[in-house]
Amino acid sequence: MVTTQTQFPPAPGPARPATPAPGNGRVYPGDAWLVAAAAFLVVFAGSWVRSMWYDEAATVTGATRPLAELWRLASHVDLVHAAYYGLMHFWTGWFGVSEASLRVPSALAAAAACGLTVVLGQRMGTRATGVLAGTVLAVMPRMMWAGTEIRQYALTAALSALLALVLLRAWRTGRFRDWAAYVAVAVAGVVMFMFFAFGVAALAGAALLLRRRPVATLAASAAAGAICLPFIYRCIQQQGQVSWIRPLENGLFELGVNQFYSGTTRATGWIGPWMAALALLSLLLVVVGLVAAARTRSAQPPGPATRLLAGVGLCGLVLPFLGVLALQVFGEPAYRNRYLTYTAPFLALLVGSGLAVLLARRPRVPADRMARAAGAARVAGAAALCAVIGLGMLFQPWVRLHNGGASVPTREVAQTVAAFSGPGAAIVPNRAHDRYRFVAYPALYAAVEDLTQSRDRVAAGTLWGSYRKVTAEQLAGRGQVWWISDTRRKTPELEAFEDAGCTLVRSWTEFAGTQLREYDCAG
């Protein structure tokens, strides 16, 4: 008798989760919020201590005038900053004008940039890649400074990270609305600051390099460029206002080291060797990440370093620098190291990727030991985050103090004038630009009369108002008169004081970057 046995197919095992493709990695929102909150603490704590400096006062003079007058101002000067002035116009209307209130938007933008960088790193790599990249950005001196400055550079960094995220989504879906969102963010970035156009071109270059929907990316980038072309043209027409900018004096050192690690325009300075060492360490970590990405096979699941992350990071970092170099060679010098702040998230991505590669190289251990190690890792991670916040807060005052012209004690000078001024006191700024002090701290200068002003800044439609040279006739018999200038003026114009027979009472020399003199013109 033949017995037949029925064979059943093996029972199906548990379904394996689909491995996300690079660019669609799992995002942990809590990580992004945590890093963003830490970044806000790092950049904002104590930011109100430092005085406003010239560029920040320019924001105040633009933001505190009616919108119609702001448009009039932008028609001939500072169009490149007009969108930011418009945003700050509403902010000052709601929260007033003070160091603390004016610096909150930049701190929030820096926090957003760090949080978005976490998401960007997790989309293209692993959870650790994103967290490390966001943390690196939070303590980068360039980002710490941008987060305390009353200018739009931290906002451009946030828009840069957002633009890359929107592009990843458009590459993944190909939907029209995602491409429209990409165009909208690109236009917003360029209008916020003209040099952002190099960042848009850089991401188009990444699409070509990675072969990720290159035609659609180029078309969307071209559409954004066409929309922004009139704005860019008008900004170029106003280039004369930055004619004082000198060519790159220190070449690649200024572009590479100072751009991200010193926060100042000087190639050497108070902590130059340390900054150079930090830049070298970052470069080594970037190389580690790039080598790991190059060795990744397409069939492998996403790791801490992927070719997508390497391509986007390299293009977003390098191509804007090439654009700046092209301007130096073929155009007029127009580069300041703050202008490329929006490339900082891409450097942070590359450095974070290298760190994640090194941390991922761990020996195999049993499951129970792995579980205990995971718990210890969480505690260590929390401690490391606290350490990063603490070190950032300790280091940030040094970044502020040694940031060139931004270390001028504008508030202290104004307090001195207010404290020592008697009834009927007057003041003579050496140039119209020296009036930025009056805009930054109007209450402290309210009791002194500016003898050089013919029309105020709003009526004149200029940043600082109309300027006329003071005459001996104005000074004669005037009594107490202050003269103020910055230390870059090697030949102060004091002929009128001499002709009026004014007597120098005191020359205040303790204020860095400032010349302050008190005269008695009673005779």
Coordinates of C-alpha atoms in Angstrom, one line a residue:
M1 CA 0.0 0.0 0.0
V2 CA 1.4 3.3 -1.1
T3 CA 1.0 6.2 1.3
T4 CA 1.1 9.7 0.0
Q5 CA 2.1 12.5 2.2
T6 CA 0.8 16.0 1.5
Q7 CA 3.6 18.6 1.7
F8 CA 2.6 22.0 2.9
P9 CA 4.6 25.1 2.1
P10 CA 6.6 26.4 4.9
A11 CA 4.8 28.9 7.1
P12 CA 5.7 32.4 6.2
G13 CA 8.0 34.1 8.7
P14 CA 7.6 37.6 9.9
A15 CA 7.7 40.2 7.1
R16 CA 10.9 42.1 6.9
P17 CA 10.4 45.9 6.9
A18 CA 11.2 47.5 3.6
T19 CA 14.6 49.1 3.6
P20 CA 14.2 52.8 2.8
A21 CA 16.1 54.2 -0.1
P22 CA 18.6 56.9 0.4
G23 CA 16.7 60.2 0.6
N24 CA 13.7 58.5 2.2
G25 CA 15.2 57.4 5.5
R26 CA 13.2 57.4 8.7
V27 CA 13.0 60.7 10.5
Y28 CA 12.8 61.0 14.2
P29 CA 11.1 64.4 14.9
G30 CA 12.0 64.3 18.6
D31 CA 15.7 64.4 17.6
A32 CA 15.2 67.5 15.5
W33 CA 13.3 69.3 18.2
L34 CA 15.8 68.4 20.8
V35 CA 18.8 69.6 18.8
A36 CA 16.9 72.8 17.7
A37 CA 16.1 73.6 21.4
A38 CA 19.7 73.1 22.4
A39 CA 20.9 75.3 19.5
F40 CA 18.5 78.0 20.6
L41 CA 19.9 77.9 24.1
V42 CA 23.5 78.0 22.8
V43 CA 23.1 81.0 20.5
F44 CA 20.6 83.1 22.5
A45 CA 21.8 82.8 26.0
G46 CA 23.5 86.2 26.8
S47 CA 23.1 87.5 23.3
W48 CA 21.6 90.7 24.7
V49 CA 24.8 91.6 26.5
R50 CA 26.7 92.7 23.4
S51 CA 26.0 96.1 21.9
M52 CA 24.6 96.6 18.5
W53 CA 27.1 97.3 15.8
Y54 CA 27.0 99.0 12.5
D55 CA 25.2 96.4 10.4
E56 CA 22.7 95.7 13.1
A57 CA 21.9 99.4 13.4
A58 CA 21.3 99.3 9.6
T59 CA 18.6 96.7 10.2
V60 CA 17.1 99.0 12.8
T61 CA 17.0 102.0 10.6
G62 CA 15.4 100.0 7.8
A63 CA 12.9 98.1 10.0
T64 CA 11.7 101.1 12.0
R65 CA 10.4 103.2 9.2
P66 CA 7.0 102.9 7.4
L67 CA 6.8 100.3 4.7
A68 CA 6.4 103.0 2.0
E69 CA 9.6 104.7 3.2
L70 CA 11.3 101.3 3.3
W71 CA 10.5 100.7 -0.3
R72 CA 11.8 104.2 -1.1
L73 CA 15.0 103.4 0.7
A74 CA 15.4 100.0 -1.1
S75 CA 15.0 101.7 -4.5
H76 CA 18.5 103.1 -4.2
V77 CA 20.3 101.3 -1.3
D78 CA 20.1 98.0 0.6
L79 CA 17.7 96.2 -1.7
V80 CA 19.6 93.0 -1.0
H81 CA 18.4 93.3 2.7
A82 CA 15.0 94.8 2.0
A83 CA 13.0 91.5 2.5
Y84 CA 14.6 91.0 5.9
Y85 CA 14.0 94.6 6.9
G86 CA 10.3 94.1 6.0
L87 CA 10.1 91.0 8.2
M88 CA 11.8 92.9 11.1
H89 CA 9.4 95.9 10.5
F90 CA 6.6 93.7 11.8
W91 CA 8.7 92.1 14.5
T92 CA 9.7 95.4 16.0
G93 CA 6.1 96.5 15.8
W94 CA 5.1 93.6 18.0
F95 CA 8.1 93.2 20.3
G96 CA 9.8 96.6 20.3
V97 CA 13.5 97.5 19.7
S98 CA 16.1 96.1 22.1
E99 CA 19.1 93.8 21.8
A100 CA 17.2 90.9 23.2
S101 CA 14.0 91.2 21.1
L102 CA 15.8 91.9 17.9
R103 CA 18.1 88.9 18.3
V104 CA 15.3 86.4 18.9
P105 CA 14.5 85.9 15.2
S106 CA 18.1 85.0 14.3
A107 CA 18.3 82.6 17.3
L108 CA 15.1 81.0 16.2
A109 CA 16.4 80.8 12.6
A110 CA 19.7 79.2 13.8
A111 CA 17.7 76.7 15.8
A112 CA 15.5 75.9 12.8
A113 CA 18.6 75.4 10.6
C114 CA 20.0 72.9 13.1
G115 CA 16.7 71.0 13.4
L116 CA 16.3 70.9 9.6
T117 CA 19.9 69.6 9.3
V118 CA 19.0 66.8 11.6
V119 CA 16.1 65.8 9.4
L120 CA 18.2 66.2 6.3
G121 CA 20.9 63.9 7.7
Q122 CA 18.4 61.3 8.7
R123 CA 16.7 61.4 5.3
M124 CA 20.0 60.7 3.5
G125 CA 21.8 58.7 6.2
T126 CA 21.0 57.3 9.6
R127 CA 19.6 58.6 12.8
A128 CA 23.1 59.2 14.1
T129 CA 24.1 61.1 11.0
G130 CA 21.3 63.6 11.4
V131 CA 21.8 64.1 15.1
L132 CA 25.6 64.6 14.8
A133 CA 25.2 66.9 11.8
G134 CA 22.7 69.1 13.6
T135 CA 24.9 69.2 16.7
V136 CA 28.0 70.1 14.7
L137 CA 26.1 73.0 13.1
A138 CA 24.8 74.2 16.5
V139 CA 28.4 74.7 17.9
M140 CA 30.0 75.9 14.6
P141 CA 31.3 79.4 15.3
R142 CA 29.8 80.8 12.1
M143 CA 26.4 79.6 13.1
M144 CA 26.7 80.7 16.7
W145 CA 27.6 84.2 15.4
A146 CA 24.8 84.3 12.8
G147 CA 22.3 83.3 15.5
T148 CA 23.2 86.4 17.6
E149 CA 23.3 88.9 14.8
I150 CA 20.4 91.1 13.8
R151 CA 20.8 90.2 10.1
Q152 CA 19.4 87.6 7.8
Y153 CA 22.3 85.1 7.6
A154 CA 20.9 82.5 10.1
L155 CA 17.6 82.6 8.2
T156 CA 19.5 81.9 4.9
A157 CA 21.0 78.8 6.6
A158 CA 17.5 77.6 7.6
L159 CA 16.2 78.2 4.1
S160 CA 19.1 76.3 2.6
A161 CA 18.4 73.2 4.6
L162 CA 14.7 73.5 3.9
L163 CA 15.4 73.8 0.2
A164 CA 17.5 70.6 0.2
L165 CA 14.7 68.8 2.0
V166 CA 12.0 70.0 -0.4
L167 CA 14.3 68.9 -3.3
L168 CA 14.7 65.4 -1.8
R169 CA 10.9 65.1 -1.7
A170 CA 10.5 66.4 -5.3
W171 CA 13.1 63.8 -6.4
R172 CA 11.2 61.1 -4.7
T173 CA 7.7 61.9 -5.8
G174 CA 8.1 64.0 -9.0
R175 CA 4.8 65.7 -8.2
F176 CA 4.2 69.2 -9.5
R177 CA 3.3 70.6 -6.1
D178 CA 6.6 69.5 -4.7
W179 CA 8.5 71.2 -7.6
A180 CA 6.4 74.3 -7.0
A181 CA 7.4 74.3 -3.4
Y182 CA 11.0 74.0 -4.4
V183 CA 10.7 77.0 -6.6
A184 CA 8.9 79.0 -3.9
V185 CA 11.6 78.2 -1.3
A186 CA 14.4 79.0 -3.8
V187 CA 12.8 82.4 -4.6
A188 CA 12.4 83.2 -0.9
G189 CA 16.0 82.4 -0.3
V190 CA 17.3 84.6 -3.1
V191 CA 15.0 87.5 -2.2
M192 CA 16.2 87.1 1.4
F193 CA 19.8 87.4 0.3
M194 CA 21.0 87.5 -3.3
F195 CA 24.0 85.2 -2.8
F196 CA 21.6 82.4 -2.1
A197 CA 21.3 82.0 -5.9
F198 CA 24.7 80.2 -5.7
G199 CA 23.0 77.7 -3.4
V200 CA 20.2 77.1 -5.8
A201 CA 22.7 76.5 -8.6
A202 CA 24.6 74.1 -6.3
L203 CA 21.6 71.9 -5.8
A204 CA 21.0 71.8 -9.5
G205 CA 24.6 70.7 -9.8
A206 CA 23.9 67.9 -7.3
A207 CA 21.0 66.7 -9.4
L208 CA 23.3 66.4 -12.5
L209 CA 26.0 64.7 -10.5
L210 CA 23.7 62.2 -8.9
R211 CA 21.4 61.8 -11.9
R212 CA 18.3 62.6 -9.8
R213 CA 15.7 64.0 -12.1
P214 CA 18.2 66.4 -13.6
V215 CA 15.9 67.9 -16.2
A216 CA 13.1 68.7 -13.8
T217 CA 15.6 70.1 -11.3
L218 CA 17.2 72.3 -13.9
A219 CA 13.8 73.5 -15.1
A220 CA 12.6 74.3 -11.5
S221 CA 15.9 76.1 -10.8
A222 CA 15.6 78.1 -14.1
A223 CA 12.1 79.1 -13.2
A224 CA 13.3 80.3 -9.8
G225 CA 16.1 82.2 -11.5
A226 CA 13.7 83.8 -14.0
I227 CA 11.5 85.0 -11.2
C228 CA 14.4 86.5 -9.3
L229 CA 16.2 88.0 -12.3
P230 CA 14.8 91.5 -11.9
F231 CA 15.6 91.5 -8.2
I232 CA 19.2 90.3 -8.9
Y233 CA 19.6 92.9 -11.6
R234 CA 18.5 95.7 -9.3
C235 CA 20.8 94.5 -6.6
I236 CA 23.8 94.5 -8.9
Q237 CA 23.0 98.1 -9.9
Q238 CA 23.4 99.0 -6.2
Q239 CA 26.8 97.3 -6.0
G240 CA 28.5 100.6 -5.4
Q241 CA 27.4 100.5 -1.8
V242 CA 29.9 97.7 -1.2
S243 CA 32.7 99.2 -3.2
W244 CA 34.7 99.2 0.1
I245 CA 35.0 95.4 0.1
R246 CA 38.5 94.3 -0.7
P247 CA 39.6 91.2 -2.7
L248 CA 40.3 88.0 -0.8
E249 CA 43.5 88.8 1.0
N250 CA 44.2 85.3 2.3
G251 CA 42.7 83.1 -0.4
L252 CA 41.6 79.7 0.5
F253 CA 42.4 80.2 4.2
E254 CA 39.9 83.0 4.4
L255 CA 37.3 81.0 2.5
G256 CA 37.8 77.8 4.4
V257 CA 38.9 78.5 7.9
N258 CA 37.5 82.0 8.7
Q259 CA 34.3 81.3 6.8
F260 CA 33.2 78.7 9.4
Y261 CA 35.5 78.6 12.3
S262 CA 36.6 82.1 13.3
G263 CA 33.5 84.3 12.7
T264 CA 35.7 87.2 11.7
T265 CA 37.2 88.6 8.5
R266 CA 40.8 88.5 9.9
A267 CA 42.9 85.5 8.7
T268 CA 44.9 85.5 11.9
G269 CA 43.7 86.5 15.3
W270 CA 43.1 85.6 18.9
I271 CA 42.6 81.9 18.4
G272 CA 43.8 81.4 14.9
P273 CA 45.8 78.1 15.5
W274 CA 42.9 76.6 17.4
M275 CA 40.5 77.5 14.6
A276 CA 42.9 76.1 12.0
A277 CA 43.2 72.8 14.0
L278 CA 39.4 72.6 14.2
A279 CA 39.2 73.1 10.5
L280 CA 41.7 70.4 9.9
L281 CA 39.8 68.0 12.1
S282 CA 36.6 68.7 10.2
L283 CA 38.4 68.1 6.9
L284 CA 39.6 64.7 8.1
L285 CA 36.0 63.8 9.2
V286 CA 34.7 64.9 5.8
V287 CA 37.2 62.7 4.1
V288 CA 36.2 59.7 6.3
G289 CA 32.6 60.2 5.3
L290 CA 33.4 60.6 1.6
V291 CA 35.5 57.5 1.5
A292 CA 32.8 55.5 3.3
A293 CA 30.2 56.8 0.8
A294 CA 32.4 55.9 -2.2
R295 CA 32.7 52.3 -0.9
T296 CA 29.0 52.0 -0.5
R297 CA 27.3 49.6 -3.0
S298 CA 23.9 50.5 -4.4
A299 CA 22.4 47.3 -3.0
Q300 CA 23.4 48.1 0.6
P301 CA 20.8 49.7 2.9
P302 CA 21.4 53.3 3.9
G303 CA 24.3 53.8 6.3
P304 CA 25.9 56.7 8.1
A305 CA 27.5 57.8 4.8
T306 CA 25.7 57.6 1.5
R307 CA 26.5 58.7 -2.0
L308 CA 23.4 60.9 -1.9
L309 CA 24.5 62.7 1.2
A310 CA 28.1 63.0 -0.2
G311 CA 26.8 64.5 -3.5
V312 CA 24.3 66.9 -2.0
G313 CA 26.8 67.9 0.8
L314 CA 29.7 68.5 -1.5
C315 CA 27.8 70.4 -4.1
G316 CA 26.0 72.5 -1.5
L317 CA 29.3 73.4 0.1
V318 CA 31.8 73.7 -2.8
L319 CA 29.9 75.2 -5.7
P320 CA 28.9 78.4 -3.9
F321 CA 32.6 78.9 -3.1
L322 CA 33.5 78.5 -6.8
G323 CA 30.8 81.1 -7.6
V324 CA 32.5 83.5 -5.2
L325 CA 35.9 82.8 -6.7
A326 CA 34.5 83.5 -10.1
L327 CA 33.2 86.9 -8.9
Q328 CA 36.7 87.7 -7.6
V329 CA 38.3 86.8 -10.9
F330 CA 35.8 88.1 -13.4
G331 CA 33.8 90.7 -11.4
E332 CA 34.0 93.2 -8.6
P333 CA 35.0 92.0 -5.0
A334 CA 31.7 91.4 -3.2
Y335 CA 32.5 88.7 -0.7
R336 CA 32.2 88.8 3.1
N337 CA 32.5 85.6 5.0
R338 CA 28.9 86.0 6.4
Y339 CA 27.5 85.9 2.9
L340 CA 27.9 82.1 2.5
T341 CA 26.5 81.2 5.9
Y342 CA 23.8 79.2 4.1
T343 CA 26.5 76.6 3.1
A344 CA 27.1 75.8 6.8
P345 CA 24.4 73.0 7.0
F346 CA 26.2 71.1 4.2
L347 CA 29.5 71.2 5.9
A348 CA 27.8 70.0 9.1
L349 CA 26.2 67.1 7.1
L350 CA 29.6 66.0 5.8
V351 CA 31.3 66.3 9.2
G352 CA 28.4 64.6 10.9
S353 CA 28.5 61.8 8.3
G354 CA 32.2 61.2 9.1
L355 CA 31.6 61.1 12.8
A356 CA 28.7 58.7 12.3
V357 CA 31.0 56.4 10.3
L358 CA 33.5 56.3 13.1
L359 CA 30.9 55.7 15.8
A360 CA 29.3 52.9 13.7
R361 CA 32.5 50.8 13.8
R362 CA 31.8 48.8 16.9
P363 CA 32.7 45.2 17.7
R364 CA 30.0 42.5 17.8
V365 CA 28.7 41.8 21.2
P366 CA 25.9 39.5 22.6
A367 CA 22.4 40.7 22.6
D368 CA 22.1 41.2 26.4
R369 CA 25.3 43.2 26.5
M370 CA 24.1 45.2 23.4
A371 CA 20.8 46.1 25.3
R372 CA 22.8 47.3 28.3
A373 CA 25.1 49.2 26.0
A374 CA 22.1 50.8 24.3
G375 CA 20.9 52.1 27.7
A376 CA 24.3 53.4 28.6
A377 CA 24.5 55.0 25.2
R378 CA 21.3 57.0 25.8
V379 CA 22.6 58.3 29.1
A380 CA 26.0 59.1 27.5
G381 CA 24.1 60.8 24.6
A382 CA 22.2 63.0 27.0
A383 CA 25.3 63.9 28.9
A384 CA 27.1 64.7 25.6
L385 CA 24.3 67.0 24.6
C386 CA 24.4 68.8 27.9
A387 CA 28.2 69.1 27.5
V388 CA 27.7 70.5 24.0
I389 CA 25.3 73.1 25.3
G390 CA 27.6 74.1 28.1
L391 CA 30.7 74.3 26.0
G392 CA 28.8 76.3 23.4
M393 CA 27.6 78.8 26.0
L394 CA 31.2 79.1 27.3
F395 CA 32.7 79.5 23.9
Q396 CA 30.1 81.9 22.4
P397 CA 31.1 85.0 24.3
W398 CA 34.6 84.7 22.8
V399 CA 33.1 84.4 19.3
R400 CA 31.1 87.6 19.9
L401 CA 34.0 89.5 21.5
H402 CA 36.5 88.8 18.8
N403 CA 34.3 89.4 15.8
G404 CA 35.9 92.4 14.3
G405 CA 33.7 95.6 14.3
A406 CA 31.0 93.8 16.2
S407 CA 33.0 94.1 19.4
V408 CA 32.7 97.9 19.4
P409 CA 31.0 98.9 22.7
T410 CA 28.3 101.0 21.1
R411 CA 26.0 101.0 24.1
E412 CA 28.8 101.9 26.6
V413 CA 29.8 104.9 24.4
A414 CA 26.1 106.1 24.3
Q415 CA 25.8 105.7 28.1
T416 CA 28.9 107.8 28.6
V417 CA 27.6 110.6 26.4
A418 CA 24.2 110.5 28.2
A419 CA 25.9 110.5 31.7
F420 CA 28.3 113.4 31.1
S421 CA 26.1 115.6 28.9
G422 CA 24.8 118.9 30.3
P423 CA 21.9 121.0 29.2
G424 CA 22.2 122.2 25.6
A425 CA 24.9 119.7 24.7
A426 CA 25.6 118.9 21.0
I427 CA 27.3 116.2 19.1
V428 CA 29.2 116.1 15.8
P429 CA 29.7 112.7 14.1
N430 CA 32.7 112.7 11.9
R431 CA 30.8 111.0 9.0
A432 CA 27.1 110.3 8.2
H433 CA 27.9 106.6 8.9
D434 CA 28.8 107.4 12.5
R435 CA 25.2 108.1 13.1
Y436 CA 24.5 104.4 13.3
R437 CA 25.1 104.9 17.1
F438 CA 22.2 107.3 17.3
V439 CA 19.8 104.8 15.5
A440 CA 20.9 101.9 17.7
Y441 CA 20.4 103.8 21.0
P442 CA 18.2 106.8 20.3
A443 CA 17.1 107.3 23.9
L444 CA 20.7 107.7 25.1
Y445 CA 21.3 110.4 22.5
A446 CA 18.0 112.2 22.9
A447 CA 19.4 115.0 25.1
V448 CA 22.2 116.0 22.6
E449 CA 21.6 117.8 19.3
D450 CA 23.2 116.5 16.1
L451 CA 24.8 119.6 14.4
T452 CA 25.4 117.8 11.1
Q453 CA 21.9 116.7 10.3
S454 CA 19.9 118.6 7.8
R455 CA 17.2 116.0 7.3
D456 CA 16.5 112.9 9.3
R457 CA 16.9 109.4 7.8
V458 CA 13.2 108.9 7.0
A459 CA 12.8 112.3 5.3
A460 CA 16.0 111.9 3.4
G461 CA 15.2 108.4 2.3
T462 CA 18.7 107.2 3.4
L463 CA 20.1 104.9 6.0
W464 CA 21.5 107.7 8.3
G465 CA 20.0 111.0 7.0
S466 CA 21.5 114.0 5.2
Y467 CA 24.9 115.1 6.4
R468 CA 26.4 118.5 6.4
K469 CA 29.8 119.5 7.7
V470 CA 29.8 121.4 10.9
T471 CA 31.1 125.0 10.7
A472 CA 32.9 127.2 13.1
E473 CA 29.9 129.5 13.3
Q474 CA 27.7 126.6 14.5
L475 CA 30.3 125.7 17.2
A476 CA 31.1 129.2 18.5
G477 CA 29.5 129.8 21.8
R478 CA 27.8 126.4 21.7
G479 CA 29.2 125.1 25.0
Q480 CA 29.6 121.4 25.5
V481 CA 30.1 119.6 22.1
W482 CA 30.9 115.9 21.6
W483 CA 32.9 114.6 18.6
I484 CA 32.6 110.9 17.7
S485 CA 34.1 108.7 15.1
D486 CA 35.5 105.2 14.6
T487 CA 39.2 104.5 14.9
R488 CA 39.6 103.8 11.1
R489 CA 39.4 107.6 10.4
K490 CA 43.1 108.4 10.5
T491 CA 42.5 112.1 9.6
P492 CA 39.6 113.3 11.7
E493 CA 38.0 116.5 10.5
L494 CA 38.4 118.9 13.4
E495 CA 39.2 122.2 11.6
A496 CA 35.9 123.7 12.6
F497 CA 36.7 123.0 16.3
E498 CA 40.0 124.7 15.9
D499 CA 38.6 127.7 14.0
A500 CA 35.9 128.1 16.7
G501 CA 38.5 128.2 19.5
C502 CA 37.1 125.1 21.1
T503 CA 39.1 123.5 24.0
L504 CA 39.5 119.8 24.3
V505 CA 38.2 118.8 27.7
R506 CA 38.8 115.0 27.5
S507 CA 39.6 112.3 25.0
W508 CA 38.0 109.0 25.8
T509 CA 40.4 106.2 24.8
E510 CA 39.0 103.2 26.6
F511 CA 36.4 102.3 24.0
A512 CA 37.6 99.9 21.4
G513 CA 37.1 101.0 17.8
T514 CA 35.8 104.4 18.9
Q515 CA 37.1 107.9 19.1
L516 CA 35.2 110.1 21.5
R517 CA 36.1 113.6 22.5
E518 CA 34.5 116.2 24.6
Y519 CA 35.0 119.9 23.7
D520 CA 34.2 123.2 25.4
C521 CA 33.1 125.7 22.7
A522 CA 31.8 128.3 25.1
G523 CA 34.4 130.8 24.1

